[in-house]
Amino acid sequence: MAITSLLPLVSSVFVFFLGIFVLRKNIKSRINFTFFLHAITVTMWLFFTFMMFQSKGNIEMAIFWDRMVYLGVIFVPAFMYHFCLAFTNKKNNTLLYISYILSTIFIFLSRTDYFVKDVFIYKWGVHTKAQIFHHIFLIYFCAIVVTWFIQMFRYYRRLGGQSIKKEQTRYVFIAFLVLFSLGLPAYLPAYGIGIYPFSYIAGLLFVIILAYAIVNTRLMDIKLVLRQSTVYLTSLSLTLIPALFLKYLFDNFLPEYSYWIDTVIVIFSITIFPFFKERIYRFANKYLFSSLYDTKTVIKELSDKLGSTLETGTIYQTVTDVLSSALHMKALSFLACGVKKKDVRILFNSGLRVAEGMRSEVACKVIFGTYAGAGKMVILDELKNKPGRQDKVVSKALADTGAEVLVPLTVNDKSVGIIALGSKESGDSYNNEDLDLLKIVGSQTAIALENALLYEETKKFNVKLVKEVDRATHELKQANDELKTLDRAKSDFISIASHQLRTPLTVIKGYGSMMLEGSFGQMPAPIKDNVQKIYDSNERLINLVEDLLNVSRIESGRLQFNFELGQLDEMIASVVEELTANAAKKNLFLKFNKPKKAFPAIKMDKTKLRQVAINLIDNAIKYTEKGGITIDLIQEGDKLKFCVADTGMGIKAEEIPNLFKKFSRGEETSIIHTEGTGLGLYVGKMMIEAHGGRIWAESDGEGKGSRFCFELPIITTVDQAQVSVKNPKA
């Protein structure tokens, strides 16, 4: 078989597999799907050309296979233009629909002698002769190709500056330019011009250029799939080459034993394939690629290690070691906003440069306020293209440090820092696979750090308490001894709650969330329902632990408040939106009578007030079986009043005074909702009073619904950044 015949076959195989890899990565992506369609048409052109070359001595079969060639070629312009629209984020237009209609018409015409007829046999191959409709098709083909290049060039010019998208566009443009520059001469034999069939190497070069773009610019984000497939195909090639060589030798010298020899060769190939695959994998991972990690393995390793420590230094080093092993980045650091929010300070550093630009209020505001505080990941390449002046300042500061990606560490809307990752050793960009991994790692790390901080807080509290007891007078020794016993029990409980309970609950939550999101594959509906129940029950346990910890902080005077100016009406609206689904599950209405005009911003701790609002509305949903809940927010003089009214079970008059006491619950509520602790209203009362407000309950009696309200003073200045709730017993 001549090399000229093999060229289209080899190229068709590579183009086909590239199309499959792209489609498998994200079948829902418009870009990936249209590229796959284009790859299939190019594959048909190349493969059926190979079959046509094999039929050089049979005119009828040559004509048959050339007509099959046009089944793919005719749709190349339409699919190519469709890919262009998807890549440049444009909607389908009239030209696209016209190209599909014309392609369909040409498909029918290609079956007739008015399109191609007879054959032209030349030194290197065979081709049918072009007729009148083939001339028209070729004009249409060239027009669409020229249009494609014009639109892609304009899109490239509009991108401006330097960005990943611009790099991707450059490589796509070059790949298609090579494909059509080399591919168009393949039409010449149709017009009686016999040339060496170099055109069919175009498919192979097309794949090589796009593969390079995928590895270096995360084009269509199939980088990891391509790398693993490269290892697999290389191993397969190294296995087949000696196998085919042995078969060639034995077929020529010992043909009478071909059956037994073929059997031995198959067994030999199966045996040596794992050997080649393992060594190629190691070589590629060490010398060619930055990483070939498995996401699930990395997450499991990190989860196991974080679950066994409560030391912040150990957590920092563990995360650094695990991510370095997987991603091979040059640097990693943990950053936090300074106490006065005037600069970004380094908590732990492994290779990141200290830049002057990070010692600014702007950096702290943009990184921790705009992005990390909102749980958004920061990617330097994307930040550079932001139009804001502050974004430009911060992007320059990050570039000076060597950081390429910032991963937020947030727990319950509270930021505990960020992970800053430098560039990879290989120079590759972080692809979507990497970013998905970093998102999960950020969540796990944030929870681990929060647990460690709580543990440290508990240890410091114990030390302080021991000193206070030592200073007690001799006359109170007996009382102090009893207090120490009780305090030891409370301290032990806090330690257990934060370590023995919270750490495994966090792991359960993480894995439960990943299972429900399909990270480990799709689950049957019955199993998914049971996993959802496990997740919901685990959430209730986490909330219980949080309530108990809040009570402990309140009683010890350690509950911290961070006051800032904020819109109470906006916060209430977001809580209502969050709990609407819970009300809908019980067929209850949840109505918020929004103020007609915006209220002035008031001094408040957004996180604490949000917790109180969620507790009051959620209680109303739990204890209401019919009707619904109405929420009002009004201004009365120099105060804002918030009320939650329900049509539920109501409250006995004698129970109302005890509702806001610790561990206090109504008689009927314990029957309807057995999982409550009686801590929510008590904690809420402490938080409202810390804001200078008051909270109360109203009801006309059993079965007549209830109203829970709180009011806050309208204070429009923040004169103190933090306050602590004092022990209510003091």
XYZ file of C-alpha atoms in Angstrom:
730
model
C 0.000 0.000 0.000
C 1.491 3.327 -1.096
C 2.184 6.115 1.374
C -0.093 8.368 -0.694
C -2.996 6.036 0.107
C -2.196 5.953 3.805
C -2.113 9.748 4.252
C -5.906 10.271 4.161
C -6.486 7.212 6.374
C -4.058 8.330 9.094
C -5.358 11.911 9.001
C -8.998 10.725 9.215
C -8.262 8.670 12.344
C -6.634 11.604 14.154
C -9.381 14.089 13.166
C -12.090 11.640 14.215
C -10.612 11.026 17.671
C -10.058 14.743 18.237
C -13.742 15.358 17.470
C -14.784 12.579 19.881
C -12.557 13.944 22.685
C -13.992 17.434 22.277
C -17.591 16.186 22.301
C -17.101 13.916 25.309
C -15.674 16.754 27.372
C -18.875 18.822 27.199
C -21.652 17.569 24.943
C -23.865 20.511 25.974
C -21.344 23.126 24.807
C -22.303 24.796 21.518
C -18.624 25.220 20.614
C -17.732 21.593 21.331
C -20.754 20.196 19.482
C -20.293 22.259 16.305
C -16.575 21.443 16.246
C -17.476 17.750 16.503
C -19.801 18.074 13.479
C -17.042 19.782 11.505
C -14.545 17.067 12.525
C -16.939 14.332 11.354
C -17.326 15.904 7.889
C -13.545 16.250 7.527
C -13.166 12.629 8.664
C -15.650 11.492 5.990
C -13.703 13.433 3.334
C -10.416 11.810 4.314
C -11.614 8.258 4.969
C -13.777 7.943 1.841
C -10.889 9.391 -0.191
C -8.746 6.547 1.161
C -11.439 4.054 0.033
C -11.575 5.739 -3.392
C -7.805 5.345 -3.802
C -8.170 1.638 -3.037
C -10.678 1.376 -5.907
C -8.335 2.822 -8.531
C -8.772 -0.225 -10.760
C -12.585 -0.309 -10.436
C -14.259 2.711 -12.056
C -17.732 2.034 -10.608
C -16.422 1.696 -7.050
C -14.211 4.772 -7.471
C -17.270 6.817 -8.493
C -19.269 5.339 -5.590
C -16.627 6.270 -2.990
C -16.126 9.751 -4.437
C -19.854 10.413 -4.110
C -19.490 9.274 -0.473
C -16.659 11.795 -0.106
C -19.079 14.573 -0.993
C -21.512 13.474 1.755
C -18.970 14.981 4.150
C -17.378 17.689 2.015
C -20.686 19.342 1.104
C -21.465 20.018 4.783
C -17.955 21.280 5.651
C -18.810 24.969 4.937
C -22.065 24.883 6.961
C -20.579 23.169 10.024
C -17.449 25.293 9.803
C -19.468 28.520 9.755
C -21.698 27.239 12.582
C -18.554 26.629 14.677
C -17.400 30.181 13.892
C -20.656 31.649 15.265
C -20.401 29.514 18.413
C -16.741 30.364 19.012
C -17.333 34.121 18.612
C -20.474 34.042 20.828
C -22.833 35.049 18.027
C -26.390 33.872 17.459
C -27.352 31.767 14.449
C -27.983 34.059 11.471
C -29.559 33.968 8.035
C -26.317 33.018 6.291
C -26.066 29.908 8.450
C -29.581 28.767 7.535
C -28.892 29.463 3.843
C -25.684 27.395 4.004
C -27.584 24.451 5.517
C -30.282 24.701 2.835
C -27.698 24.880 0.022
C -25.761 21.963 1.519
C -28.925 19.861 1.572
C -29.637 20.715 -2.087
C -26.047 19.894 -3.095
C -26.294 16.536 -1.314
C -29.095 15.473 -3.667
C -27.331 16.935 -6.696
C -24.108 15.079 -5.832
C -25.918 11.806 -6.463
C -26.397 12.772 -10.133
C -24.125 12.985 -13.166
C -24.660 16.745 -13.218
C -22.333 16.997 -10.207
C -19.560 14.458 -10.952
C -19.200 11.979 -13.792
C -16.652 9.436 -15.031
C -13.164 9.293 -13.480
C -9.779 10.865 -13.961
C -6.951 8.408 -13.218
C -3.541 9.899 -12.566
C -0.196 8.704 -11.222
C -1.010 8.997 -7.517
C -4.733 8.325 -7.401
C -8.161 8.621 -8.930
C -10.952 11.234 -8.873
C -14.328 11.807 -10.521
C -14.649 14.627 -13.055
C -16.434 17.814 -11.985
C -19.647 18.823 -13.797
C -21.752 22.028 -13.836
C -23.198 21.799 -10.305
C -19.778 20.966 -8.914
C -18.519 24.312 -10.251
C -21.373 26.114 -8.463
C -20.722 24.167 -5.263
C -17.018 25.073 -5.349
C -17.884 28.787 -5.623
C -20.256 28.443 -2.639
C -17.589 26.481 -0.705
C -14.924 29.154 -1.225
C -17.346 31.975 -0.376
C -18.218 30.450 3.013
C -14.556 29.710 3.778
C -13.550 33.307 2.996
C -16.452 34.591 5.128
C -15.262 32.379 7.995
C -11.737 33.784 7.900
C -12.978 37.379 7.684
C -15.259 36.970 10.726
C -12.592 35.185 12.783
C -10.016 37.858 11.928
C -12.418 40.633 12.946
C -13.173 38.830 16.196
C -9.437 38.476 16.878
C -8.915 42.210 16.313
C -11.807 43.117 18.657
C -10.319 41.117 21.533
C -7.364 43.499 21.866
C -4.532 43.154 24.427
C -3.398 39.712 25.533
C -5.786 37.079 26.852
C -6.378 33.352 26.815
C -9.295 33.817 24.402
C -7.089 35.740 21.970
C -4.459 32.996 22.088
C -7.151 30.395 21.435
C -8.490 32.392 18.480
C -4.995 32.678 16.978
C -4.434 28.911 17.062
C -7.917 28.123 15.710
C -7.329 30.575 12.842
C -3.945 29.014 12.001
C -5.293 25.447 12.221
C -8.166 26.152 9.810
C -5.857 28.155 7.532
C -3.556 25.130 7.242
C -6.523 22.802 6.714
C -7.944 24.776 3.809
C -4.668 26.005 2.304
C -3.513 22.409 1.935
C -6.969 20.910 1.495
C -8.347 23.010 -1.372
C -5.827 21.641 -3.948
C -7.559 18.272 -3.442
C -10.225 19.597 -5.874
C -7.687 19.904 -8.730
C -7.929 16.265 -9.914
C -11.687 16.850 -10.375
C -10.651 19.254 -13.137
C -8.114 16.918 -14.731
C -5.022 18.226 -12.923
C -3.062 15.378 -11.369
C -0.973 16.458 -8.370
C 0.775 14.639 -5.548
C -1.881 14.151 -2.822
C -0.148 16.216 -0.161
C -3.551 17.791 0.662
C -4.452 14.838 2.834
C -1.780 15.607 5.409
C -3.831 18.747 6.177
C -6.023 16.793 8.607
C -3.019 15.589 10.590
C -1.489 19.087 10.810
C -4.903 20.478 11.755
C -5.046 18.077 14.733
C -1.451 18.795 15.803
C -2.005 22.582 15.889
C -5.276 22.302 17.806
C -3.761 19.766 20.217
C -0.984 22.263 20.981
C -3.602 24.982 21.553
C -5.572 22.695 23.868
C -2.535 21.934 26.025
C -1.308 25.533 26.208
C -4.502 27.629 26.194
C -7.201 25.204 27.527
C -9.045 25.494 24.188
C -12.446 23.762 24.531
C -10.954 22.514 27.825
C -10.146 18.917 26.854
C -6.566 19.242 27.999
C -6.618 16.432 30.571
C -8.528 14.078 28.249
C -6.061 14.766 25.428
C -3.064 14.162 27.652
C -4.378 10.854 28.949
C -5.367 9.827 25.435
C -1.878 10.707 24.167
C -0.381 8.375 26.751
C -2.842 5.652 25.743
C -2.294 6.009 21.968
C 1.492 6.153 22.355
C 1.423 2.966 24.422
C -0.840 1.330 21.858
C 1.481 2.364 19.009
C 4.536 0.939 20.788
C 2.627 -2.302 21.260
C 1.386 -2.606 17.661
C 4.676 -1.760 15.914
C 6.613 -4.849 17.124
C 3.472 -6.983 16.784
C 2.980 -6.020 13.133
C 6.690 -6.415 12.418
C 6.650 -9.950 13.848
C 3.530 -10.805 11.856
C 5.184 -9.541 8.650
C 8.273 -11.681 9.255
C 6.399 -14.877 10.075
C 3.868 -14.422 7.236
C 6.784 -14.303 4.780
C 8.954 -17.071 6.246
C 6.540 -19.382 8.101
C 3.122 -18.910 6.465
C 2.011 -22.484 7.271
C 1.973 -21.641 11.023
C 0.110 -18.329 10.650
C -2.814 -19.313 12.925
C -0.614 -20.272 15.880
C 1.762 -17.390 15.286
C -1.156 -14.884 15.254
C -2.360 -16.305 18.576
C 1.085 -15.909 20.138
C 1.378 -12.341 18.803
C -2.012 -11.393 20.310
C -1.002 -12.797 23.704
C 2.355 -11.023 23.426
C 0.622 -7.673 22.625
C -1.819 -7.983 25.533
C 1.081 -8.725 27.863
C 3.366 -5.837 26.890
C 0.666 -3.131 26.583
C 0.367 -2.501 30.407
C 4.178 -2.416 30.599
C 4.408 0.348 27.967
C 1.420 2.256 29.355
C 2.825 2.454 32.901
C 6.238 3.682 31.756
C 4.880 6.176 29.219
C 2.542 7.517 31.917
C 5.441 8.068 34.327
C 7.631 9.632 31.653
C 4.867 11.994 30.447
C 3.934 13.036 33.969
C 7.543 13.766 34.882
C 8.942 15.350 31.726
C 6.100 16.381 29.380
C 2.965 17.340 31.280
C 2.512 19.347 34.457
C 0.037 16.829 35.890
C -2.151 13.875 35.106
C -3.934 13.811 38.458
C -7.275 12.260 39.316
C -9.607 14.824 40.930
C -11.372 12.328 43.196
C -8.072 10.964 44.484
C -6.745 14.447 45.278
C -9.945 15.415 47.107
C -9.970 12.198 49.135
C -6.315 12.571 50.107
C -6.827 16.177 51.215
C -10.034 15.353 53.095
C -8.371 12.529 55.022
C -5.428 14.710 56.032
C -7.490 17.787 56.977
C -9.842 15.677 59.068
C -6.994 14.609 61.344
C -5.626 18.016 62.408
C -6.731 21.206 64.113
C -3.433 23.085 63.766
C -3.512 25.979 61.284
C 0.168 25.566 60.387
C -0.358 21.897 59.581
C -3.404 22.755 57.453
C -1.425 25.311 55.443
C 1.410 22.844 54.796
C -0.972 19.965 53.966
C -2.867 21.966 51.353
C 0.412 23.199 49.846
C 1.829 19.675 49.584
C -1.326 18.143 48.053
C -1.842 20.901 45.469
C 1.856 21.019 44.563
C 1.803 17.289 43.890
C -1.277 17.607 41.650
C -0.752 20.931 39.861
C 3.017 21.529 40.080
C 2.697 25.282 40.590
C 5.707 27.455 41.390
C 4.239 29.124 44.486
C 1.341 28.948 46.942
C 0.426 31.286 49.765
C -2.418 31.886 52.197
C -3.469 35.530 52.402
C -5.869 37.505 54.579
C -6.998 41.097 54.918
C -5.225 43.010 57.698
C -7.006 43.807 60.968
C -7.579 47.422 59.893
C -8.378 46.321 56.314
C -5.573 48.519 55.018
C -3.433 45.823 53.410
C -3.181 42.159 52.470
C -1.085 40.134 54.909
C 0.574 36.753 54.349
C -0.456 33.937 56.710
C 1.719 31.274 55.068
C 4.089 31.594 52.129
C 5.713 29.081 49.822
C 7.409 30.903 46.966
C 5.140 33.929 46.416
C 6.910 37.283 46.011
C 5.994 40.112 48.385
C 4.774 43.002 46.225
C 4.381 46.597 47.363
C 1.030 46.822 45.558
C -0.497 44.297 47.959
C 0.156 46.637 50.898
C -2.766 48.850 49.938
C -6.358 49.411 50.948
C -7.419 49.025 47.298
C -5.977 45.495 47.083
C -7.717 44.504 50.302
C -11.019 46.008 49.145
C -11.039 44.460 45.665
C -9.656 41.028 46.563
C -11.565 40.424 49.789
C -14.553 42.691 49.249
C -15.475 42.310 45.595
C -14.236 38.766 44.965
C -13.189 36.561 47.911
C -15.842 38.002 50.209
C -18.470 37.030 47.644
C -16.972 33.569 47.124
C -15.650 34.406 43.625
C -12.422 32.942 42.283
C -9.947 35.456 40.810
C -8.059 34.507 37.626
C -5.319 36.958 36.693
C -5.836 36.664 32.904
C -9.521 37.554 33.321
C -8.867 40.322 35.850
C -6.487 42.034 33.403
C -9.369 42.484 30.952
C -11.683 44.103 33.518
C -12.345 47.771 32.688
C -12.244 49.114 36.273
C -9.249 51.175 37.413
C -9.043 49.345 40.739
C -9.082 45.979 38.934
C -6.095 47.147 36.860
C -4.195 48.159 40.011
C -4.856 44.825 41.707
C -4.038 42.770 38.586
C -0.633 44.502 38.411
C -0.030 43.813 42.114
C -0.922 40.132 41.637
C 1.340 39.894 38.591
C 4.198 41.352 40.677
C 3.698 38.648 43.314
C 3.609 35.878 40.708
C 0.032 34.831 41.584
C -2.224 33.598 38.766
C -5.276 32.303 40.661
C -6.886 33.351 43.960
C -9.190 30.803 45.605
C -11.659 32.184 48.217
C -11.947 30.501 51.620
C -15.455 31.207 52.932
C -17.635 29.563 55.596
C -21.230 30.711 56.116
C -20.593 33.878 54.061
C -17.554 34.635 56.240
C -14.112 34.914 54.637
C -11.245 33.206 56.454
C -8.667 34.049 53.764
C -7.630 33.103 50.243
C -5.221 30.683 48.590
C -2.936 32.373 46.057
C -1.415 30.035 43.454
C 1.492 30.941 41.220
C 2.011 29.834 37.630
C 2.614 26.180 36.799
C 6.139 24.860 36.336
C 5.198 23.845 32.782
C 3.926 27.331 31.892
C 0.436 25.933 31.156
C -2.697 27.865 32.101
C -5.100 26.564 34.735
C -7.873 24.721 32.881
C -11.478 24.212 34.001
C -10.560 20.829 35.500
C -7.999 22.595 37.713
C -10.427 25.373 38.655
C -13.144 22.875 39.630
C -10.622 21.084 41.836
C -9.518 24.365 43.451
C -13.125 25.310 44.187
C -13.659 22.088 46.150
C -10.259 22.397 47.862
C -11.120 25.969 48.864
C -14.356 24.825 50.502
C -12.665 21.992 52.398
C -9.765 24.182 53.513
C -12.060 26.976 54.712
C -14.018 24.595 56.931
C -10.820 23.040 58.301
C -9.401 26.494 59.125
C -12.661 27.559 60.774
C -12.565 24.433 62.944
C -8.936 25.109 63.849
C -9.721 28.713 64.786
C -12.645 27.578 66.941
C -10.378 25.060 68.626
C -7.766 27.746 69.307
C -10.503 30.009 70.629
C -11.648 27.280 72.986
C -8.113 26.654 74.256
C -7.574 30.377 74.885
C -10.875 30.556 76.715
C -9.827 27.676 78.979
C -6.529 29.379 79.800
C -8.310 32.619 80.642
C -10.848 30.858 82.801
C -8.170 29.036 84.805
C -6.442 32.348 85.556
C -9.720 33.885 86.738
C -10.376 30.951 89.019
C -6.849 31.191 90.495
C -7.548 34.809 91.445
C -10.723 33.902 93.273
C -10.822 34.459 97.005
C -10.530 31.724 99.578
C -14.089 32.327 100.750
C -15.443 31.402 97.316
C -13.228 28.335 96.937
C -16.063 25.869 97.129
C -18.136 27.838 94.605
C -15.110 28.160 92.382
C -14.452 24.422 92.565
C -17.978 23.769 91.405
C -17.576 26.390 88.681
C -14.352 24.732 87.525
C -16.104 21.399 87.324
C -18.944 22.869 85.291
C -16.567 24.864 83.143
C -14.469 21.771 82.469
C -17.567 19.967 81.300
C -18.555 22.931 79.126
C -15.022 23.252 77.723
C -14.902 19.547 76.985
C -18.249 19.822 75.213
C -17.090 22.785 73.144
C -13.937 20.922 72.211
C -15.956 17.835 71.250
C -18.481 19.954 69.345
C -15.788 21.729 67.367
C -13.506 18.748 66.838
C -15.246 15.392 67.294
C -18.601 16.568 65.905
C -17.897 19.398 63.511
C -14.993 17.822 61.630
C -16.793 14.573 60.630
C -20.020 16.487 59.977
C -18.098 18.715 57.602
C -16.673 15.702 55.778
C -20.181 14.199 55.510
C -21.494 17.485 54.143
C -18.695 17.723 51.575
C -19.112 14.206 50.247
C -22.921 14.423 50.399
C -22.874 17.620 48.344
C -20.518 16.073 45.781
C -22.740 12.959 45.492
C -25.881 15.060 44.974
C -24.093 17.177 42.336
C -23.064 14.037 40.479
C -19.307 14.322 41.091
C -19.124 10.523 41.545
C -21.615 9.740 38.785
C -25.388 9.797 38.516
C -27.341 7.904 41.213
C -30.729 6.161 40.900
C -33.617 8.259 42.255
C -34.198 6.136 45.441
C -30.524 6.324 46.411
C -30.389 10.062 45.641
C -33.463 10.642 47.871
C -31.789 8.803 50.752
C -28.556 10.735 50.272
C -30.616 13.970 50.327
C -32.123 12.886 53.671
C -28.645 12.210 55.039
C -27.505 15.638 53.811
C -30.536 17.421 55.375
C -30.100 15.631 58.717
C -26.406 16.477 58.706
C -27.277 20.156 58.066
C -29.541 20.116 61.135
C -26.714 18.692 63.250
C -24.312 21.364 61.991
C -26.863 24.080 62.872
C -27.308 22.526 66.344
C -23.552 22.600 66.970
C -23.428 26.203 65.730
C -26.268 27.216 68.089
C -24.556 25.597 71.069
C -21.271 27.310 70.217
C -23.066 30.652 69.903
C -24.633 30.170 73.344
C -21.210 29.398 74.793
C -19.727 32.521 73.191
C -22.608 34.678 74.455
C -22.287 33.453 78.019
C -18.537 33.934 78.001
C -18.737 37.387 76.399
C -16.861 36.253 73.282
C -19.531 36.685 70.589
C -17.989 39.225 68.202
C -19.955 41.666 66.047
C -18.589 43.413 62.959
C -20.789 46.424 62.362
C -21.071 48.159 58.994
C -23.677 50.188 57.136
C -26.160 48.066 55.188
C -29.674 47.913 53.719
C -31.949 45.861 55.955
C -34.658 45.615 53.250
C -32.222 44.071 50.742
C -31.037 41.522 53.294
C -34.635 40.523 54.182
C -35.523 40.173 50.484
C -32.599 37.765 49.935
C -33.663 35.648 52.960
C -37.238 35.441 51.652
C -35.960 34.342 48.247
C -33.811 31.674 49.916
C -36.702 30.205 51.961
C -39.416 30.394 49.283
C -38.739 26.804 48.225
C -39.230 25.548 51.822
C -42.644 27.206 51.987
C -43.607 25.874 48.567
C -42.896 22.296 49.715
C -45.668 22.696 52.321
C -47.983 24.529 49.878
C -47.719 27.726 51.945
C -47.526 31.245 50.587
C -44.535 33.364 51.612
C -45.187 37.051 50.999
C -42.856 39.972 51.634
C -44.515 43.389 51.564
C -41.543 45.272 50.226
C -41.193 48.931 51.238
C -42.237 51.378 48.523
C -39.098 53.405 49.040
C -35.630 52.384 50.163
C -34.840 52.803 53.861
C -31.638 54.492 54.999
C -28.606 52.254 55.483
C -28.214 51.359 59.166
C -25.424 50.103 61.385
C -25.662 46.325 61.537
C -23.813 43.033 61.455
C -25.240 41.561 58.250
C -24.365 37.955 59.078
C -25.919 38.053 62.565
C -29.140 39.813 61.473
C -29.479 37.445 58.535
C -29.270 34.517 60.969
C -32.057 36.019 63.118
C -34.313 36.665 60.080
C -33.787 33.132 58.731
C -34.613 31.650 62.146
C -37.880 33.614 62.544
C -39.140 32.917 58.992
C -38.057 29.275 59.075
C -39.868 28.778 62.421
C -43.019 30.255 60.898
C -42.821 27.776 58.007
C -42.209 24.819 60.345
C -45.172 25.539 62.634
C -47.699 26.497 59.932
C -49.694 23.757 58.211
C -52.184 25.835 56.177
C -52.236 29.365 54.773
C -48.854 31.049 54.817
C -46.503 33.683 56.143
C -46.533 37.455 55.642
C -43.435 39.571 56.251
C -43.476 43.328 56.829
C -40.672 45.871 57.185
C -41.738 49.418 58.089
C -40.212 52.578 59.525
C -41.671 53.943 62.755
C -40.004 57.199 63.661
C -36.315 56.575 64.248
C -36.688 52.772 64.202
C -37.115 50.013 61.627
C -39.650 47.339 62.558
C -39.555 43.802 61.078
C -42.451 41.347 61.626
C -43.176 37.753 60.571
C -46.892 36.855 60.791
C -48.139 33.313 60.203
C -51.488 31.466 60.160
C -50.106 28.596 62.212
C -50.759 26.985 65.587
C -50.537 30.157 67.686
C -49.081 30.533 71.214
C -50.662 30.336 74.661
C -50.497 33.629 76.538
C -48.667 32.055 79.485
C -45.927 30.673 77.221
C -44.999 33.987 75.546
C -42.808 35.344 78.415
C -40.642 32.196 78.336
C -40.120 31.955 74.565
C -36.829 33.856 74.519
C -35.246 31.946 77.387
C -32.543 29.375 76.822
C -33.827 25.860 75.965
C -37.425 27.049 76.261
C -40.075 25.625 73.896
C -43.876 25.641 73.841
C -45.756 22.470 74.739
C -47.363 22.012 71.312
C -44.244 22.962 69.320
C -42.316 20.017 70.781
C -44.952 17.664 69.354
C -45.111 19.202 65.870
C -41.362 19.732 65.419
C -39.370 17.374 67.612
C -35.939 18.431 66.358
C -35.829 21.934 67.837
C -33.424 22.844 70.663
C -35.015 25.976 72.114
C -31.857 27.984 71.420
C -32.741 29.886 68.237
C -34.939 32.579 69.826
C -32.548 32.964 72.764
C -29.567 33.541 70.443
C -31.679 35.872 68.296
C -32.636 37.951 71.354
C -28.978 38.384 72.303
C -28.055 39.452 68.782
C -30.909 41.979 68.456
C -30.109 43.505 71.846
C -26.465 43.847 70.791
C -27.773 46.063 67.972
C -29.602 48.261 70.512
C -32.974 46.812 69.521
C -35.627 44.584 71.036
C -37.507 41.442 69.984
C -40.944 40.135 71.016
C -43.778 37.747 70.133
C -47.557 38.259 69.815
C -50.470 35.825 69.458
C -54.249 35.875 69.914
C -54.153 32.313 71.233
C -53.953 28.721 70.066
C -54.891 28.161 66.436
C -54.902 31.890 65.668
C -51.381 32.324 64.338
C -48.533 34.376 65.763
C -46.306 37.379 65.064
C -42.595 37.616 65.838
C -41.111 41.102 65.551
C -37.935 43.022 66.218
C -37.074 46.680 65.876
C -33.718 48.370 65.395
C -32.645 51.986 65.835
C -31.752 53.876 62.666
C -28.069 54.606 63.226
C -26.332 55.808 60.069
C -22.721 55.930 61.342
C -20.379 53.172 62.444
C -18.293 54.429 65.350
C -16.974 51.061 66.494
C -15.781 48.174 64.329
C -16.362 45.362 66.830
C -18.353 44.756 69.995
C -18.838 41.685 72.132
C -22.039 40.450 73.730
C -21.569 40.371 77.483
C -22.682 37.477 79.628
C -26.442 37.947 80.148
C -26.097 36.550 83.653
C -23.640 39.268 84.682
